[in-house]
Amino acid sequence: MPGGCSRGPAAGDGRLRLARLALVLLGWVSSSSLTSSAPSTSSASFLASAVSAQPPLPDQCPQPCECSEAARTVKCVNRNLTEVPADLPSYVRNLFLTGNQLAVLPAGAFARRPPLAELAALNLSGSSLEEVCAGAFEHLPSLRQLDLSHNPLVSLSAFAFSGSNASFSAPSPLVELMLNHIVPPDDERQNRSFEGMVAAALRAGQALRGLRRLELASNRFLYLPWDILTQLPGLRHLDLRNNSLVSLTYVSFRNLTHLESLHLEDNALKVLNNGTLAELQSLPHVRVFLDNNPWVCDCHMADMVAWLKETEVVQGKARLTCAFPEKMRNRALLELNSSHLECDPILPPSLQTSYVFLGIVLALIGAIFLLVLYLNRKGIKKWMHNIRDACRDHMEGYHYRYEINADPRLTNLSSNSDV
């Protein structure tokens, strides 16, 4: 389990102070040696040791990394780093920290003096990140592209992109955000809504209103929360391919008026309802990709088929085919008409198999119950006889009272005997 979110270390303030102190000492030693007629051996040795102990300059490359000042690029790839290097050069514009063991990205993880004011592209993919804290990307005023893909994110703070306090922080400069395959382990995912966690980070504080590209592929999303896109009005490219989306009923695309591409390939979509069709048609520039979804061609598909025949929004619509029922498998949606779409779909083989398995389980339970009854037949027979005798005694008592109440003579006799 990753550690708690705490503010990252200051970015080398201590090293800078030590460097200044060493330079002062060097100046004092050199001035002393100039005034003396013969410099002493001890002064020379002190000078050599001071030079050798001088810390690296701020724009020097961190030891485990590869740097190119001409390309403004620093690569710390597959170095098993457990934290962000503290001595990153201030000229860095493209920073690659892929293939490491970072685990936790604390608040202020990239805060430096001088700040990394030119850092525009940050790649943290495949670095075993499990926790991204609030304010992890603060103090990066030029950050345009961020890639957190292929990390098992157990905890993504709602203020990871907006700062530790979204009410007072400036909007994020991010333009492209890649969150592909950030699925946590199954046992961690069951403890909370993964879809809700991602939605909270995308909408907090309206920090990502300038975002233009969002990639959420391969995250096994079962649904999209209704408000996941409400604070992203500038979005132009949305990638949701290779998830497990069954329906788009609850999510709204109405405010994405600048959307140009929507990728929904390789999901579990059965049909698009009329509300979704109307929203997609109202977007002036959008291109929608719907390949490799298991479309169910029954009477509920009629409106979508009619829409597909008229719209130019869907790219490659001629490739869309039916998956169910069996008699319609691999039929192109554009070739269908209302006479083909019936509401008596045959259950898919997976459901048929499930019902057969359920029948077998129930039959086994019934057989076990009968076996228990058979093994306890003597005790059950005795118990039934006892119940029968008890019922007979009660019935005889009720019958006797009924006869007395029905015959007036017996009633008077009973009254006199009581007296």
Short mmCIF file of C-alpha atoms in Angstrom, two decimals:
data_model
loop_
_atom_site.label_atom_id
_atom_site.label_comp_id
_atom_site.label_asym_id
_atom_site.label_seq_id
_atom_site.Cartn_x
_atom_site.Cartn_y
_atom_site.Cartn_z
CA MET A 1 0.00 0.00 0.00
CA PRO A 2 1.50 3.34 -0.95
CA GLY A 3 2.43 5.84 1.68
CA GLY A 4 0.41 8.90 2.51
CA CYS A 5 0.43 12.05 0.43
CA SER A 6 3.02 14.48 1.73
CA ARG A 7 4.74 17.45 0.14
CA GLY A 8 7.80 16.47 -1.87
CA PRO A 9 11.26 17.65 -0.87
CA ALA A 10 12.39 21.15 -1.77
CA ALA A 11 14.15 21.09 -5.08
CA GLY A 12 17.74 21.53 -4.08
CA ASP A 13 17.65 24.70 -1.96
CA GLY A 14 20.13 23.09 0.44
CA ARG A 15 22.48 22.22 -2.39
CA LEU A 16 22.44 25.77 -3.70
CA ARG A 17 23.25 27.18 -0.26
CA LEU A 18 26.12 24.71 0.11
CA ALA A 19 27.43 25.70 -3.34
CA ARG A 20 27.39 29.40 -2.41
CA LEU A 21 29.20 28.67 0.89
CA ALA A 22 31.86 26.65 -0.93
CA LEU A 23 32.39 29.46 -3.44
CA VAL A 24 32.82 31.98 -0.60
CA LEU A 25 35.37 29.74 1.09
CA LEU A 26 37.21 29.28 -2.20
CA GLY A 27 37.40 33.04 -2.70
CA TRP A 28 38.73 33.53 0.81
CA VAL A 29 41.39 30.82 0.37
CA SER A 30 42.51 32.16 -3.01
CA SER A 31 42.78 35.75 -1.72
CA SER A 32 44.80 34.53 1.26
CA SER A 33 47.18 32.64 -1.01
CA LEU A 34 47.70 35.70 -3.23
CA THR A 35 48.73 37.94 -0.31
CA SER A 36 51.18 35.39 1.07
CA SER A 37 54.60 35.00 -0.57
CA ALA A 38 54.51 31.21 -0.58
CA PRO A 39 51.21 29.34 -0.51
CA SER A 40 51.14 26.59 2.00
CA THR A 41 50.59 22.96 1.14
CA SER A 42 47.59 22.80 3.46
CA SER A 43 45.86 25.65 1.59
CA ALA A 44 46.40 23.91 -1.73
CA SER A 45 45.00 20.64 -0.43
CA PHE A 46 41.98 22.43 1.07
CA LEU A 47 41.33 24.11 -2.29
CA ALA A 48 41.47 20.79 -4.14
CA SER A 49 39.15 19.11 -1.67
CA ALA A 50 36.69 22.03 -1.83
CA VAL A 51 36.59 21.87 -5.63
CA SER A 52 36.07 18.11 -5.61
CA ALA A 53 33.29 18.41 -2.99
CA GLN A 54 31.41 21.15 -4.87
CA PRO A 55 27.82 19.99 -5.68
CA PRO A 56 26.67 19.80 -9.32
CA LEU A 57 25.39 22.96 -10.88
CA PRO A 58 21.59 23.30 -11.18
CA ASP A 59 21.58 22.67 -14.96
CA GLN A 60 23.74 19.56 -14.82
CA CYS A 61 22.15 16.21 -15.64
CA PRO A 62 20.99 13.96 -12.75
CA GLN A 63 23.24 10.94 -12.41
CA PRO A 64 20.75 8.20 -13.41
CA CYS A 65 19.36 10.15 -16.37
CA GLU A 66 20.27 11.08 -19.93
CA CYS A 67 20.03 14.74 -20.90
CA SER A 68 20.11 16.77 -24.10
CA GLU A 69 20.18 20.50 -23.55
CA ALA A 70 19.87 21.11 -27.30
CA ALA A 71 16.63 19.08 -27.42
CA ARG A 72 15.55 20.30 -23.95
CA THR A 73 14.94 16.64 -23.03
CA VAL A 74 15.70 14.55 -19.93
CA LYS A 75 15.20 10.77 -19.96
CA CYS A 76 15.19 8.76 -16.73
CA VAL A 77 13.86 5.54 -18.23
CA ASN A 78 13.89 2.11 -16.54
CA ARG A 79 16.11 3.31 -13.69
CA ASN A 80 13.99 1.91 -10.83
CA LEU A 81 13.67 5.39 -9.35
CA THR A 82 11.49 5.61 -6.23
CA GLU A 83 11.08 9.41 -6.37
CA VAL A 84 11.37 12.24 -8.85
CA PRO A 85 15.03 13.40 -9.13
CA ALA A 86 15.60 16.59 -7.13
CA ASP A 87 18.28 18.07 -9.39
CA LEU A 88 16.45 18.25 -12.71
CA PRO A 89 17.90 20.96 -14.99
CA SER A 90 15.76 24.06 -15.36
CA TYR A 91 15.95 23.95 -19.16
CA VAL A 92 13.98 20.67 -19.41
CA ARG A 93 10.97 20.82 -21.72
CA ASN A 94 10.35 17.08 -22.24
CA LEU A 95 10.73 14.79 -19.23
CA PHE A 96 10.49 10.99 -19.46
CA LEU A 97 10.19 9.08 -16.16
CA THR A 98 8.85 5.82 -17.58
CA GLY A 99 9.51 2.32 -16.29
CA ASN A 100 10.37 3.27 -12.70
CA GLN A 101 9.07 2.36 -9.22
CA LEU A 102 7.62 5.67 -8.04
CA ALA A 103 4.57 4.22 -6.20
CA VAL A 104 3.47 7.62 -4.80
CA LEU A 105 3.51 11.04 -6.42
CA PRO A 106 3.27 13.49 -3.49
CA ALA A 107 2.11 17.10 -3.47
CA GLY A 108 4.69 19.43 -4.97
CA ALA A 109 6.63 16.54 -6.52
CA PHE A 110 8.00 18.88 -9.22
CA ALA A 111 8.48 22.03 -7.12
CA ARG A 112 12.00 23.34 -7.72
CA ARG A 113 14.09 26.50 -7.31
CA PRO A 114 14.46 27.76 -9.93
CA PRO A 115 11.11 26.29 -11.08
CA LEU A 116 10.75 23.97 -14.05
CA ALA A 117 9.05 26.78 -15.92
CA GLU A 118 9.57 25.32 -19.39
CA LEU A 119 8.45 21.74 -18.72
CA ALA A 120 5.73 21.10 -21.32
CA ALA A 121 5.56 17.29 -21.74
CA LEU A 122 5.73 14.85 -18.81
CA ASN A 123 5.60 11.08 -19.33
CA LEU A 124 5.12 8.93 -16.20
CA SER A 125 3.72 5.85 -17.91
CA GLY A 126 4.57 2.40 -16.59
CA SER A 127 6.14 3.67 -13.35
CA SER A 128 4.12 1.56 -10.87
CA LEU A 129 2.24 4.60 -9.59
CA GLU A 130 -0.48 3.65 -7.13
CA GLU A 131 -1.26 7.04 -5.60
CA VAL A 132 -1.33 10.55 -7.08
CA CYS A 133 -1.85 13.19 -4.40
CA ALA A 134 -3.52 16.59 -4.51
CA GLY A 135 -1.25 19.21 -6.01
CA ALA A 136 1.18 16.68 -7.47
CA PHE A 137 1.61 18.79 -10.63
CA GLU A 138 1.67 22.23 -9.05
CA HIS A 139 4.45 24.69 -10.00
CA LEU A 140 4.51 23.49 -13.62
CA PRO A 141 3.06 26.54 -15.40
CA SER A 142 3.87 25.33 -18.92
CA LEU A 143 2.75 21.69 -18.63
CA ARG A 144 0.69 20.86 -21.73
CA GLN A 145 0.93 17.08 -22.03
CA LEU A 146 0.73 14.52 -19.21
CA ASP A 147 0.83 10.74 -19.60
CA LEU A 148 -0.07 8.57 -16.59
CA SER A 149 -0.94 5.47 -18.63
CA HIS A 150 -0.16 1.90 -17.56
CA ASN A 151 -0.06 2.61 -13.83
CA PRO A 152 -2.24 0.68 -11.32
CA LEU A 153 -3.81 3.76 -9.75
CA VAL A 154 -5.48 2.79 -6.50
CA SER A 155 -5.90 6.43 -5.44
CA LEU A 156 -6.21 9.41 -7.78
CA SER A 157 -6.92 12.54 -5.78
CA ALA A 158 -9.84 14.69 -6.90
CA PHE A 159 -7.39 17.63 -6.82
CA ALA A 160 -4.51 15.86 -8.58
CA PHE A 161 -4.77 18.17 -11.61
CA SER A 162 -6.30 21.23 -9.97
CA GLY A 163 -3.93 21.77 -7.04
CA SER A 164 -4.21 21.06 -3.34
CA ASN A 165 -7.00 23.66 -3.02
CA ALA A 166 -9.11 23.91 -6.15
CA SER A 167 -10.96 27.00 -4.86
CA PHE A 168 -7.83 29.16 -5.00
CA SER A 169 -5.60 27.44 -7.57
CA ALA A 170 -5.25 28.63 -11.15
CA PRO A 171 -6.67 26.50 -13.99
CA SER A 172 -4.39 23.74 -15.15
CA PRO A 173 -2.43 24.45 -18.37
CA LEU A 174 -2.96 20.84 -19.50
CA VAL A 175 -4.06 20.35 -23.10
CA GLU A 176 -3.53 16.58 -23.45
CA LEU A 177 -4.14 14.02 -20.69
CA MET A 178 -3.49 10.30 -21.20
CA LEU A 179 -5.02 7.94 -18.65
CA ASN A 180 -4.98 4.69 -20.60
CA HIS A 181 -4.93 1.41 -18.68
CA ILE A 182 -4.79 2.82 -15.17
CA VAL A 183 -6.91 0.00 -13.75
CA PRO A 184 -6.05 -0.92 -10.12
CA PRO A 185 -5.93 -4.56 -8.96
CA ASP A 186 -9.31 -6.28 -8.77
CA ASP A 187 -9.33 -6.45 -4.95
CA GLU A 188 -8.69 -2.70 -4.71
CA ARG A 189 -11.25 -1.86 -7.39
CA GLN A 190 -14.06 -3.58 -5.48
CA ASN A 191 -13.55 -1.25 -2.50
CA ARG A 192 -14.60 1.90 -4.37
CA SER A 193 -16.00 3.12 -7.67
CA PHE A 194 -13.09 3.41 -10.07
CA GLU A 195 -15.22 5.28 -12.60
CA GLY A 196 -16.31 7.74 -9.90
CA MET A 197 -12.71 8.35 -8.80
CA VAL A 198 -11.62 9.27 -12.34
CA ALA A 199 -14.70 11.46 -12.86
CA ALA A 200 -14.00 13.40 -9.65
CA ALA A 201 -10.44 14.17 -10.77
CA LEU A 202 -11.64 15.38 -14.19
CA ARG A 203 -14.29 17.76 -12.90
CA ALA A 204 -12.74 19.17 -9.69
CA GLY A 205 -12.48 22.94 -9.62
CA GLN A 206 -13.05 23.28 -13.38
CA ALA A 207 -9.26 23.05 -13.67
CA LEU A 208 -9.30 21.14 -16.97
CA ARG A 209 -11.55 23.46 -18.93
CA GLY A 210 -8.72 23.95 -21.44
CA LEU A 211 -8.21 20.22 -22.04
CA ARG A 212 -8.44 19.24 -25.70
CA ARG A 213 -7.44 15.56 -25.74
CA LEU A 214 -8.50 12.95 -23.17
CA GLU A 215 -7.59 9.28 -23.48
CA LEU A 216 -9.34 6.76 -21.20
CA ALA A 217 -8.80 3.57 -23.19
CA SER A 218 -8.48 0.05 -21.75
CA ASN A 219 -9.80 0.87 -18.27
CA ARG A 220 -12.63 -1.69 -18.13
CA PHE A 221 -15.19 1.06 -17.55
CA LEU A 222 -18.64 -0.47 -17.12
CA TYR A 223 -20.38 2.89 -17.36
CA LEU A 224 -19.64 6.60 -17.62
CA PRO A 225 -20.78 8.80 -14.71
CA TRP A 226 -23.20 11.46 -15.91
CA ASP A 227 -20.88 14.33 -14.88
CA ILE A 228 -17.55 12.97 -16.13
CA LEU A 229 -17.50 15.36 -19.11
CA THR A 230 -19.41 18.33 -17.74
CA GLN A 231 -16.30 20.40 -16.93
CA LEU A 232 -14.46 19.73 -20.21
CA PRO A 233 -16.11 22.13 -22.69
CA GLY A 234 -12.97 22.53 -24.81
CA LEU A 235 -12.51 18.81 -25.47
CA ARG A 236 -11.77 17.92 -29.09
CA HIS A 237 -10.63 14.28 -28.92
CA LEU A 238 -12.09 11.67 -26.57
CA ASP A 239 -10.81 8.08 -26.61
CA LEU A 240 -12.92 5.47 -24.79
CA ARG A 241 -11.99 2.42 -26.83
CA ASN A 242 -11.42 -1.05 -25.38
CA ASN A 243 -13.57 -0.63 -22.28
CA SER A 244 -16.67 -2.56 -21.18
CA LEU A 245 -19.31 0.11 -21.78
CA VAL A 246 -22.75 -1.43 -22.21
CA SER A 247 -24.70 1.80 -22.65
CA LEU A 248 -24.26 5.57 -23.00
CA THR A 249 -27.69 6.35 -21.54
CA TYR A 250 -26.54 8.34 -18.52
CA VAL A 251 -23.63 10.35 -19.92
CA SER A 252 -24.18 13.56 -21.86
CA PHE A 253 -22.13 14.89 -24.78
CA ARG A 254 -24.27 18.01 -25.16
CA ASN A 255 -21.70 20.51 -23.88
CA LEU A 256 -18.83 19.13 -26.02
CA THR A 257 -19.55 21.48 -28.90
CA HIS A 258 -15.91 21.41 -30.11
CA LEU A 259 -15.61 17.61 -30.08
CA GLU A 260 -14.02 16.31 -33.29
CA SER A 261 -13.44 12.59 -32.63
CA LEU A 262 -15.13 10.11 -30.30
CA HIS A 263 -13.64 6.60 -30.18
CA LEU A 264 -15.97 3.91 -28.83
CA GLU A 265 -14.50 0.87 -30.52
CA ASP A 266 -14.16 -2.51 -28.75
CA ASN A 267 -16.76 -1.92 -26.05
CA ALA A 268 -19.91 -3.87 -25.14
CA LEU A 269 -22.49 -1.52 -26.67
CA LYS A 270 -25.75 -3.23 -27.68
CA VAL A 271 -27.68 -0.23 -29.04
CA LEU A 272 -27.59 3.58 -28.86
CA ASN A 273 -30.82 5.13 -27.61
CA ASN A 274 -32.58 8.07 -29.21
CA GLY A 275 -31.23 10.62 -26.71
CA THR A 276 -27.61 9.67 -27.45
CA LEU A 277 -28.26 9.69 -31.20
CA ALA A 278 -29.75 13.20 -31.01
CA GLU A 279 -26.80 14.53 -28.96
CA LEU A 280 -24.22 13.09 -31.36
CA GLN A 281 -26.06 14.49 -34.34
CA SER A 282 -26.14 17.96 -32.76
CA LEU A 283 -22.33 18.15 -32.47
CA PRO A 284 -21.18 20.05 -35.57
CA HIS A 285 -17.66 18.62 -36.06
CA VAL A 286 -17.71 15.18 -34.47
CA ARG A 287 -16.64 11.90 -36.03
CA VAL A 288 -17.75 8.77 -34.15
CA PHE A 289 -16.05 5.36 -34.34
CA LEU A 290 -18.22 2.37 -33.31
CA ASP A 291 -16.41 -0.71 -34.66
CA ASN A 292 -16.27 -4.06 -32.85
CA ASN A 293 -19.30 -3.72 -30.59
CA PRO A 294 -21.80 -6.61 -30.09
CA TRP A 295 -24.88 -4.93 -31.60
CA VAL A 296 -28.18 -6.66 -30.82
CA CYS A 297 -30.40 -6.48 -33.91
CA ASP A 298 -33.92 -6.59 -32.51
CA CYS A 299 -36.80 -4.12 -32.64
CA HIS A 300 -34.94 -1.72 -30.33
CA MET A 301 -32.33 -1.25 -33.06
CA ALA A 302 -34.78 0.25 -35.58
CA ASP A 303 -34.14 3.91 -34.70
CA MET A 304 -30.37 3.47 -34.70
CA VAL A 305 -30.43 1.73 -38.09
CA ALA A 306 -32.51 4.55 -39.55
CA TRP A 307 -30.10 7.11 -38.07
CA LEU A 308 -27.04 5.30 -39.45
CA LYS A 309 -28.50 5.36 -42.96
CA GLU A 310 -28.94 9.14 -42.83
CA THR A 311 -25.98 10.43 -40.79
CA GLU A 312 -22.42 11.14 -41.88
CA VAL A 313 -21.20 11.30 -38.28
CA VAL A 314 -20.21 7.62 -37.97
CA GLN A 315 -16.95 6.67 -39.66
CA GLY A 316 -16.81 3.23 -41.26
CA LYS A 317 -20.50 2.60 -40.63
CA ALA A 318 -20.61 0.02 -43.43
CA ARG A 319 -18.43 -2.25 -41.23
CA LEU A 320 -20.94 -2.36 -38.36
CA THR A 321 -22.59 -5.81 -38.09
CA CYS A 322 -25.01 -7.65 -35.83
CA ALA A 323 -23.75 -9.97 -33.10
CA PHE A 324 -27.16 -11.23 -31.85
CA PRO A 325 -29.50 -12.98 -32.45
CA GLU A 326 -27.75 -15.91 -34.09
CA LYS A 327 -29.79 -15.72 -37.28
CA MET A 328 -28.68 -12.09 -37.75
CA ARG A 329 -25.00 -12.59 -36.94
CA ASN A 330 -22.60 -10.71 -39.26
CA ARG A 331 -25.45 -8.93 -41.07
CA ALA A 332 -24.49 -5.34 -41.88
CA LEU A 333 -26.60 -2.80 -39.98
CA LEU A 334 -27.02 -0.65 -43.09
CA GLU A 335 -28.66 -3.57 -44.92
CA LEU A 336 -31.40 -4.04 -42.33
CA ASN A 337 -34.95 -2.75 -42.44
CA SER A 338 -37.86 -2.91 -40.01
CA SER A 339 -39.01 -6.32 -41.21
CA HIS A 340 -35.69 -7.83 -40.13
CA LEU A 341 -35.82 -6.40 -36.61
CA GLU A 342 -38.01 -8.57 -34.41
CA CYS A 343 -38.35 -8.50 -30.65
CA ASP A 344 -37.95 -12.22 -30.06
CA PRO A 345 -34.17 -12.47 -29.90
CA ILE A 346 -32.66 -15.85 -29.16
CA LEU A 347 -30.59 -15.85 -26.04
CA PRO A 348 -26.87 -15.76 -26.74
CA PRO A 349 -25.00 -19.04 -26.11
CA SER A 350 -23.41 -17.64 -22.95
CA LEU A 351 -26.85 -17.06 -21.39
CA GLN A 352 -28.10 -20.44 -22.58
CA THR A 353 -25.12 -22.09 -20.92
CA SER A 354 -25.82 -20.13 -17.74
CA TYR A 355 -29.42 -21.35 -17.60
CA VAL A 356 -28.33 -24.96 -18.17
CA PHE A 357 -25.81 -24.67 -15.37
CA LEU A 358 -28.47 -23.16 -13.08
CA GLY A 359 -30.81 -26.09 -13.85
CA ILE A 360 -28.09 -28.61 -13.01
CA VAL A 361 -27.36 -26.87 -9.69
CA LEU A 362 -31.05 -26.83 -8.73
CA ALA A 363 -31.38 -30.52 -9.65
CA LEU A 364 -28.43 -31.39 -7.41
CA ILE A 365 -29.92 -29.41 -4.53
CA GLY A 366 -33.22 -31.25 -4.98
CA ALA A 367 -31.50 -34.64 -5.05
CA ILE A 368 -29.59 -33.85 -1.86
CA PHE A 369 -32.83 -32.76 -0.15
CA LEU A 370 -34.58 -36.01 -1.12
CA LEU A 371 -31.60 -38.03 0.08
CA VAL A 372 -31.76 -36.33 3.49
CA LEU A 373 -35.46 -37.09 3.73
CA TYR A 374 -34.87 -40.71 2.86
CA LEU A 375 -32.12 -41.18 5.44
CA ASN A 376 -34.34 -39.69 8.15
CA ARG A 377 -37.54 -41.43 7.07
CA LYS A 378 -38.13 -43.20 10.41
CA GLY A 379 -37.77 -40.07 12.46
CA ILE A 380 -39.93 -38.14 10.01
CA LYS A 381 -42.59 -40.90 10.13
CA LYS A 382 -42.65 -40.81 13.94
CA TRP A 383 -42.86 -37.02 13.87
CA MET A 384 -45.80 -37.17 11.44
CA HIS A 385 -47.61 -39.71 13.67
CA ASN A 386 -47.18 -37.45 16.70
CA ILE A 387 -48.58 -34.52 14.78
CA ARG A 388 -51.52 -36.68 13.60
CA ASP A 389 -52.32 -37.81 17.17
CA ALA A 390 -52.12 -34.28 18.48
CA CYS A 391 -54.42 -33.04 15.74
CA ARG A 392 -56.86 -35.92 16.45
CA ASP A 393 -57.09 -34.99 20.15
CA HIS A 394 -57.76 -31.36 19.28
CA MET A 395 -60.37 -32.30 16.70
CA GLU A 396 -62.19 -34.62 19.15
CA GLY A 397 -62.32 -31.82 21.72
CA TYR A 398 -63.73 -29.39 19.13
CA HIS A 399 -66.28 -32.02 18.04
CA TYR A 400 -67.47 -32.65 21.63
CA ARG A 401 -67.96 -28.92 22.26
CA TYR A 402 -69.83 -28.57 19.00
CA GLU A 403 -72.28 -31.38 19.93
CA ILE A 404 -73.00 -29.79 23.33
CA ASN A 405 -73.61 -26.37 21.80
CA ALA A 406 -75.86 -27.81 19.07
CA ASP A 407 -78.24 -29.73 21.49
CA PRO A 408 -80.23 -27.48 23.94
CA ARG A 409 -80.89 -30.37 26.30
CA LEU A 410 -77.24 -31.11 26.66
CA THR A 411 -76.60 -27.42 27.14
CA ASN A 412 -79.12 -27.22 30.06
CA LEU A 413 -77.75 -30.42 31.47
CA SER A 414 -74.29 -29.07 31.38
CA SER A 415 -75.46 -25.84 33.06
CA ASN A 416 -77.27 -27.71 35.85
CA SER A 417 -74.32 -29.96 36.47
CA ASP A 418 -72.15 -26.87 36.79
CA VAL A 419 -74.52 -25.46 39.41
#
